mmCIF file with all atom_site columns, C-alpha atoms in Angstrom:
data_model
loop_
_atom_site.group_PDB
_atom_site.id
_atom_site.type_symbol
_atom_site.label_atom_id
_atom_site.label_alt_id
_atom_site.label_comp_id
_atom_site.label_asym_id
_atom_site.label_entity_id
_atom_site.label_seq_id
_atom_site.pdbx_PDB_ins_code
_atom_site.Cartn_x
_atom_site.Cartn_y
_atom_site.Cartn_z
_atom_site.occupancy
_atom_site.B_iso_or_equiv
_atom_site.pdbx_formal_charge
_atom_site.auth_seq_id
_atom_site.auth_comp_id
_atom_site.auth_asym_id
_atom_site.auth_atom_id
_atom_site.pdbx_PDB_model_num
ATOM 1   C CA . MET A 1 1   ? 83.521 68.169 118.573 1.00 85.00 ? 1   MET A CA 1
ATOM 2   C CA . ALA A 1 2   ? 83.853 70.036 121.891 1.00 92.00 ? 2   ALA A CA 1
ATOM 3   C CA . ALA A 1 3   ? 87.176 68.318 122.601 1.00 95.00 ? 3   ALA A CA 1
ATOM 4   C CA . LYS A 1 4   ? 88.564 69.366 119.216 1.00 96.00 ? 4   LYS A CA 1
ATOM 5   C CA . LEU A 1 5   ? 87.375 72.938 119.798 1.00 97.00 ? 5   LEU A CA 1
ATOM 6   C CA . ASP A 1 6   ? 89.130 72.874 123.176 1.00 96.00 ? 6   ASP A CA 1
ATOM 7   C CA . GLU A 1 7   ? 92.366 71.789 121.467 1.00 97.00 ? 7   GLU A CA 1
ATOM 8   C CA . ILE A 1 8   ? 92.132 74.780 119.119 1.00 97.00 ? 8   ILE A CA 1
ATOM 9   C CA . ILE A 1 9   ? 91.366 77.164 121.991 1.00 97.00 ? 9   ILE A CA 1
ATOM 10  C CA . ASN A 1 10  ? 94.200 75.806 124.144 1.00 96.00 ? 10  ASN A CA 1
ATOM 11  C CA . LYS A 1 11  ? 96.676 76.195 121.285 1.00 96.00 ? 11  LYS A CA 1
ATOM 12  C CA . TYR A 1 12  ? 96.015 79.965 121.153 1.00 94.00 ? 12  TYR A CA 1
ATOM 13  C CA . LYS A 1 13  ? 94.658 80.723 124.628 1.00 91.00 ? 13  LYS A CA 1
ATOM 14  C CA . HIS A 1 14  ? 97.685 82.589 125.933 1.00 90.00 ? 14  HIS A CA 1
ATOM 15  C CA . LYS A 1 15  ? 98.595 84.439 122.737 1.00 92.00 ? 15  LYS A CA 1
ATOM 16  C CA . PRO A 1 16  ? 97.504 88.036 122.164 1.00 90.00 ? 16  PRO A CA 1
ATOM 17  C CA . GLY A 1 17  ? 95.058 88.445 119.291 1.00 92.00 ? 17  GLY A CA 1
ATOM 18  C CA . SER A 1 18  ? 94.010 84.813 119.489 1.00 95.00 ? 18  SER A CA 1
ATOM 19  C CA . LEU A 1 19  ? 90.320 85.251 118.661 1.00 97.00 ? 19  LEU A CA 1
ATOM 20  C CA . ILE A 1 20  ? 90.584 85.394 114.867 1.00 97.00 ? 20  ILE A CA 1
ATOM 21  C CA . PRO A 1 21  ? 92.878 82.340 114.513 1.00 97.00 ? 21  PRO A CA 1
ATOM 22  C CA . VAL A 1 22  ? 90.616 80.397 116.896 1.00 97.00 ? 22  VAL A CA 1
ATOM 23  C CA . LEU A 1 23  ? 87.550 81.387 114.865 1.00 97.00 ? 23  LEU A CA 1
ATOM 24  C CA . GLN A 1 24  ? 89.274 80.458 111.595 1.00 97.00 ? 24  GLN A CA 1
ATOM 25  C CA . GLU A 1 25  ? 90.302 76.998 112.766 1.00 96.00 ? 25  GLU A CA 1
ATOM 26  C CA . SER A 1 26  ? 86.942 76.430 114.444 1.00 97.00 ? 26  SER A CA 1
ATOM 27  C CA . GLN A 1 27  ? 85.121 77.306 111.234 1.00 95.00 ? 27  GLN A CA 1
ATOM 28  C CA . GLU A 1 28  ? 87.367 74.909 109.307 1.00 91.00 ? 28  GLU A CA 1
ATOM 29  C CA . LEU A 1 29  ? 86.493 72.189 111.825 1.00 93.00 ? 29  LEU A CA 1
ATOM 30  C CA . VAL A 1 30  ? 82.735 72.764 112.089 1.00 93.00 ? 30  VAL A CA 1
ATOM 31  C CA . GLY A 1 31  ? 82.070 74.370 108.710 1.00 88.00 ? 31  GLY A CA 1
ATOM 32  C CA . TYR A 1 32  ? 80.446 77.457 110.225 1.00 93.00 ? 32  TYR A CA 1
ATOM 33  C CA . LEU A 1 33  ? 80.192 79.301 113.553 1.00 97.00 ? 33  LEU A CA 1
ATOM 34  C CA . PRO A 1 34  ? 76.766 78.752 115.129 1.00 97.00 ? 34  PRO A CA 1
ATOM 35  C CA . PRO A 1 35  ? 75.930 80.374 118.509 1.00 97.00 ? 35  PRO A CA 1
ATOM 36  C CA . VAL A 1 36  ? 76.850 77.235 120.459 1.00 97.00 ? 36  VAL A CA 1
ATOM 37  C CA . VAL A 1 37  ? 80.382 77.305 119.001 1.00 98.00 ? 37  VAL A CA 1
ATOM 38  C CA . GLN A 1 38  ? 80.690 81.036 119.648 1.00 98.00 ? 38  GLN A CA 1
ATOM 39  C CA . ARG A 1 39  ? 79.700 80.527 123.301 1.00 98.00 ? 39  ARG A CA 1
ATOM 40  C CA . HIS A 1 40  ? 82.226 77.695 123.644 1.00 98.00 ? 40  HIS A CA 1
ATOM 41  C CA . ILE A 1 41  ? 85.007 79.906 122.253 1.00 97.00 ? 41  ILE A CA 1
ATOM 42  C CA . SER A 1 42  ? 83.913 82.785 124.480 1.00 97.00 ? 42  SER A CA 1
ATOM 43  C CA . LYS A 1 43  ? 84.120 80.607 127.579 1.00 97.00 ? 43  LYS A CA 1
ATOM 44  C CA . GLY A 1 44  ? 87.442 79.037 126.546 1.00 96.00 ? 44  GLY A CA 1
ATOM 45  C CA . LEU A 1 45  ? 89.144 82.348 125.777 1.00 97.00 ? 45  LEU A CA 1
ATOM 46  C CA . ARG A 1 46  ? 87.437 84.098 128.708 1.00 95.00 ? 46  ARG A CA 1
ATOM 47  C CA . ILE A 1 47  ? 86.086 86.929 126.593 1.00 96.00 ? 47  ILE A CA 1
ATOM 48  C CA . PRO A 1 48  ? 82.497 88.148 126.286 1.00 97.00 ? 48  PRO A CA 1
ATOM 49  C CA . VAL A 1 49  ? 80.322 86.268 123.803 1.00 97.00 ? 49  VAL A CA 1
ATOM 50  C CA . SER A 1 50  ? 79.342 89.692 122.412 1.00 97.00 ? 50  SER A CA 1
ATOM 51  C CA . GLU A 1 51  ? 82.974 90.230 121.366 1.00 97.00 ? 51  GLU A CA 1
ATOM 52  C CA . VAL A 1 52  ? 83.109 86.834 119.642 1.00 97.00 ? 52  VAL A CA 1
ATOM 53  C CA . HIS A 1 53  ? 79.802 87.483 117.884 1.00 97.00 ? 53  HIS A CA 1
ATOM 54  C CA . GLY A 1 54  ? 80.922 90.990 116.895 1.00 96.00 ? 54  GLY A CA 1
ATOM 55  C CA . VAL A 1 55  ? 84.006 89.623 115.127 1.00 96.00 ? 55  VAL A CA 1
ATOM 56  C CA . VAL A 1 56  ? 82.072 86.779 113.476 1.00 96.00 ? 56  VAL A CA 1
ATOM 57  C CA . SER A 1 57  ? 79.375 89.116 112.171 1.00 93.00 ? 57  SER A CA 1
ATOM 58  C CA . PHE A 1 58  ? 81.838 91.819 111.055 1.00 92.00 ? 58  PHE A CA 1
ATOM 59  C CA . TYR A 1 59  ? 84.197 89.778 108.877 1.00 88.00 ? 59  TYR A CA 1
ATOM 60  C CA . SER A 1 60  ? 82.689 88.338 105.690 1.00 77.00 ? 60  SER A CA 1
ATOM 61  C CA . PHE A 1 61  ? 84.895 85.237 105.741 1.00 82.00 ? 61  PHE A CA 1
ATOM 62  C CA . PHE A 1 62  ? 83.143 84.023 108.887 1.00 91.00 ? 62  PHE A CA 1
ATOM 63  C CA . THR A 1 63  ? 79.694 82.544 108.587 1.00 91.00 ? 63  THR A CA 1
ATOM 64  C CA . MET A 1 64  ? 76.965 81.611 111.026 1.00 93.00 ? 64  MET A CA 1
ATOM 65  C CA . LYS A 1 65  ? 75.162 79.492 108.423 1.00 89.00 ? 65  LYS A CA 1
ATOM 66  C CA . PRO A 1 66  ? 76.238 76.125 107.069 1.00 90.00 ? 66  PRO A CA 1
ATOM 67  C CA . LYS A 1 67  ? 77.825 76.230 103.633 1.00 89.00 ? 67  LYS A CA 1
ATOM 68  C CA . GLY A 1 68  ? 77.756 73.695 100.839 1.00 92.00 ? 68  GLY A CA 1
ATOM 69  C CA . LYS A 1 69  ? 80.789 71.673 99.858  1.00 92.00 ? 69  LYS A CA 1
ATOM 70  C CA . HIS A 1 70  ? 81.337 74.386 97.240  1.00 94.00 ? 70  HIS A CA 1
ATOM 71  C CA . ASN A 1 71  ? 80.495 78.004 98.000  1.00 94.00 ? 71  ASN A CA 1
ATOM 72  C CA . ILE A 1 72  ? 79.474 80.231 95.089  1.00 96.00 ? 72  ILE A CA 1
ATOM 73  C CA . ARG A 1 73  ? 79.864 83.996 95.537  1.00 95.00 ? 73  ARG A CA 1
ATOM 74  C CA . VAL A 1 74  ? 78.540 86.359 92.889  1.00 97.00 ? 74  VAL A CA 1
ATOM 75  C CA . CYS A 1 75  ? 79.761 89.958 92.934  1.00 96.00 ? 75  CYS A CA 1
ATOM 76  C CA . LEU A 1 76  ? 77.035 92.599 92.802  1.00 96.00 ? 76  LEU A CA 1
ATOM 77  C CA . GLY A 1 77  ? 79.392 95.584 92.823  1.00 95.00 ? 77  GLY A CA 1
ATOM 78  C CA . THR A 1 78  ? 78.712 98.346 90.313  1.00 96.00 ? 78  THR A CA 1
ATOM 79  C CA . ALA A 1 79  ? 80.875 97.004 87.454  1.00 96.00 ? 79  ALA A CA 1
ATOM 80  C CA . CYS A 1 80  ? 79.528 93.453 87.854  1.00 96.00 ? 80  CYS A CA 1
ATOM 81  C CA . TYR A 1 81  ? 75.957 94.626 88.277  1.00 96.00 ? 81  TYR A CA 1
ATOM 82  C CA . VAL A 1 82  ? 76.088 96.696 85.083  1.00 96.00 ? 82  VAL A CA 1
ATOM 83  C CA . LYS A 1 83  ? 77.446 93.666 83.189  1.00 96.00 ? 83  LYS A CA 1
ATOM 84  C CA . GLY A 1 84  ? 74.652 91.303 84.211  1.00 95.00 ? 84  GLY A CA 1
ATOM 85  C CA . ALA A 1 85  ? 75.490 89.944 87.652  1.00 96.00 ? 85  ALA A CA 1
ATOM 86  C CA . GLU A 1 86  ? 71.823 89.830 88.678  1.00 97.00 ? 86  GLU A CA 1
ATOM 87  C CA . GLU A 1 87  ? 71.095 87.528 85.743  1.00 97.00 ? 87  GLU A CA 1
ATOM 88  C CA . ILE A 1 88  ? 73.984 85.290 86.851  1.00 97.00 ? 88  ILE A CA 1
ATOM 89  C CA . VAL A 1 89  ? 72.524 85.076 90.366  1.00 97.00 ? 89  VAL A CA 1
ATOM 90  C CA . LYS A 1 90  ? 69.127 84.138 88.906  1.00 97.00 ? 90  LYS A CA 1
ATOM 91  C CA . LYS A 1 91  ? 70.692 81.432 86.703  1.00 97.00 ? 91  LYS A CA 1
ATOM 92  C CA . PHE A 1 92  ? 72.472 79.876 89.684  1.00 97.00 ? 92  PHE A CA 1
ATOM 93  C CA . SER A 1 93  ? 69.393 80.180 91.869  1.00 97.00 ? 93  SER A CA 1
ATOM 94  C CA . ASP A 1 94  ? 67.040 78.641 89.297  1.00 97.00 ? 94  ASP A CA 1
ATOM 95  C CA . GLY A 1 95  ? 69.498 76.007 88.074  1.00 96.00 ? 95  GLY A CA 1
ATOM 96  C CA . LEU A 1 96  ? 70.489 74.816 91.531  1.00 96.00 ? 96  LEU A CA 1
ATOM 97  C CA . LYS A 1 97  ? 67.044 75.403 93.051  1.00 97.00 ? 97  LYS A CA 1
ATOM 98  C CA . VAL A 1 98  ? 68.512 77.432 95.913  1.00 97.00 ? 98  VAL A CA 1
ATOM 99  C CA . ASP A 1 99  ? 67.874 80.932 97.230  1.00 96.00 ? 99  ASP A CA 1
ATOM 100 C CA . VAL A 1 100 ? 70.671 83.403 97.842  1.00 96.00 ? 100 VAL A CA 1
ATOM 101 C CA . GLY A 1 101 ? 72.047 82.629 101.297 1.00 92.00 ? 101 GLY A CA 1
ATOM 102 C CA . GLY A 1 102 ? 70.884 79.035 101.000 1.00 94.00 ? 102 GLY A CA 1
ATOM 103 C CA . ILE A 1 103 ? 72.345 75.620 100.428 1.00 95.00 ? 103 ILE A CA 1
ATOM 104 C CA . THR A 1 104 ? 71.260 72.954 97.927  1.00 96.00 ? 104 THR A CA 1
ATOM 105 C CA . THR A 1 105 ? 69.372 69.955 99.286  1.00 95.00 ? 105 THR A CA 1
ATOM 106 C CA . ASP A 1 106 ? 72.372 67.706 98.567  1.00 95.00 ? 106 ASP A CA 1
ATOM 107 C CA . LYS A 1 107 ? 74.597 70.195 100.466 1.00 93.00 ? 107 LYS A CA 1
ATOM 108 C CA . LYS A 1 108 ? 76.877 70.395 97.447  1.00 96.00 ? 108 LYS A CA 1
ATOM 109 C CA . PHE A 1 109 ? 76.540 74.133 96.732  1.00 97.00 ? 109 PHE A CA 1
ATOM 110 C CA . SER A 1 110 ? 75.731 77.283 98.664  1.00 95.00 ? 110 SER A CA 1
ATOM 111 C CA . LEU A 1 111 ? 74.983 80.593 96.959  1.00 96.00 ? 111 LEU A CA 1
ATOM 112 C CA . GLU A 1 112 ? 75.695 84.077 98.204  1.00 94.00 ? 112 GLU A CA 1
ATOM 113 C CA . THR A 1 113 ? 76.147 87.562 96.847  1.00 95.00 ? 113 THR A CA 1
ATOM 114 C CA . VAL A 1 114 ? 78.860 90.004 97.840  1.00 92.00 ? 114 VAL A CA 1
ATOM 115 C CA . ARG A 1 115 ? 79.226 93.742 97.323  1.00 90.00 ? 115 ARG A CA 1
ATOM 116 C CA . CYS A 1 116 ? 82.684 93.678 95.780  1.00 89.00 ? 116 CYS A CA 1
ATOM 117 C CA . LEU A 1 117 ? 85.395 91.127 95.086  1.00 89.00 ? 117 LEU A CA 1
ATOM 118 C CA . GLY A 1 118 ? 87.970 93.688 93.970  1.00 89.00 ? 118 GLY A CA 1
ATOM 119 C CA . ALA A 1 119 ? 88.216 92.351 90.419  1.00 92.00 ? 119 ALA A CA 1
ATOM 120 C CA . CYS A 1 120 ? 86.184 95.003 88.599  1.00 94.00 ? 120 CYS A CA 1
ATOM 121 C CA . GLY A 1 121 ? 88.259 94.696 85.426  1.00 95.00 ? 121 GLY A CA 1
ATOM 122 C CA . LEU A 1 122 ? 87.055 91.081 85.117  1.00 96.00 ? 122 LEU A CA 1
ATOM 123 C CA . ALA A 1 123 ? 83.365 91.908 85.611  1.00 96.00 ? 123 ALA A CA 1
ATOM 124 C CA . PRO A 1 124 ? 81.085 90.102 86.025  1.00 97.00 ? 124 PRO A CA 1
ATOM 125 C CA . VAL A 1 125 ? 82.929 87.961 88.570  1.00 97.00 ? 125 VAL A CA 1
ATOM 126 C CA . VAL A 1 126 ? 81.987 84.711 90.290  1.00 97.00 ? 126 VAL A CA 1
ATOM 127 C CA . VAL A 1 127 ? 84.141 83.010 92.924  1.00 96.00 ? 127 VAL A CA 1
ATOM 128 C CA . VAL A 1 128 ? 83.618 79.304 93.563  1.00 96.00 ? 128 VAL A CA 1
ATOM 129 C CA . ASP A 1 129 ? 85.496 78.256 96.680  1.00 92.00 ? 129 ASP A CA 1
ATOM 130 C CA . LYS A 1 130 ? 88.824 80.029 96.054  1.00 90.00 ? 130 LYS A CA 1
ATOM 131 C CA . ASP A 1 131 ? 88.648 80.038 92.237  1.00 95.00 ? 131 ASP A CA 1
ATOM 132 C CA . THR A 1 132 ? 87.891 83.388 90.579  1.00 95.00 ? 132 THR A CA 1
ATOM 133 C CA . HIS A 1 133 ? 85.994 83.310 87.286  1.00 96.00 ? 133 HIS A CA 1
ATOM 134 C CA . GLY A 1 134 ? 85.951 86.579 85.348  1.00 96.00 ? 134 GLY A CA 1
ATOM 135 C CA . SER A 1 135 ? 83.904 87.828 82.409  1.00 97.00 ? 135 SER A CA 1
ATOM 136 C CA . VAL A 1 136 ? 81.234 85.274 83.239  1.00 96.00 ? 136 VAL A CA 1
ATOM 137 C CA . ASN A 1 137 ? 78.673 84.832 80.489  1.00 93.00 ? 137 ASN A CA 1
ATOM 138 C CA . PRO A 1 138 ? 75.194 84.610 82.054  1.00 89.00 ? 138 PRO A CA 1
ATOM 139 C CA . VAL A 1 139 ? 74.141 82.055 79.414  1.00 89.00 ? 139 VAL A CA 1
ATOM 140 C CA . LYS A 1 140 ? 76.996 79.707 80.385  1.00 88.00 ? 140 LYS A CA 1
ATOM 141 C CA . THR A 1 141 ? 76.756 80.294 84.133  1.00 91.00 ? 141 THR A CA 1
ATOM 142 C CA . LEU A 1 142 ? 75.943 76.730 85.161  1.00 92.00 ? 142 LEU A CA 1
ATOM 143 C CA . GLU A 1 143 ? 78.772 75.352 83.010  1.00 93.00 ? 143 GLU A CA 1
ATOM 144 C CA . LEU A 1 144 ? 81.181 76.852 85.574  1.00 92.00 ? 144 LEU A CA 1
ATOM 145 C CA . LEU A 1 145 ? 80.041 74.250 88.065  1.00 93.00 ? 145 LEU A CA 1
ATOM 146 C CA . LYS A 1 146 ? 80.935 71.192 85.962  1.00 92.00 ? 146 LYS A CA 1
ATOM 147 C CA . GLU A 1 147 ? 84.466 71.151 87.349  1.00 90.00 ? 147 GLU A CA 1
ATOM 148 C CA . TYR A 1 148 ? 83.032 71.032 90.907  1.00 92.00 ? 148 TYR A CA 1
ATOM 149 C CA . GLU A 1 149 ? 80.730 68.027 90.305  1.00 83.00 ? 149 GLU A CA 1
#
């Protein structure tokens, strides 16, 4: 794994603004960005680990926790919340037996909530991987996952 991380780092090492592309490719490789990976990137790019961690913790598309094969994000923004998003979260949590921020025991699904997905007109909204599902009916929540089985 370290050798593959080094390849990614070396590809971008001498380019300005290289941290984000290195983090993106590293996350694709490893699946997430744990402290050991952040330290490796810090050393390879010769930048403080605090800078690497600051970028990882700031941007929502980076994660320091492992994700399931399929990542479920439920919007809890105002429009989604008013239209039952909390009930959708509960249905996923109970049906998959996973807490928000967790991963199923088979590592197939991870569940998280977000503040806004920018699709308020489709509320309530659920994103599975890169697929956006709008006007989600809380009763049929788990049916969304059939196509990801």
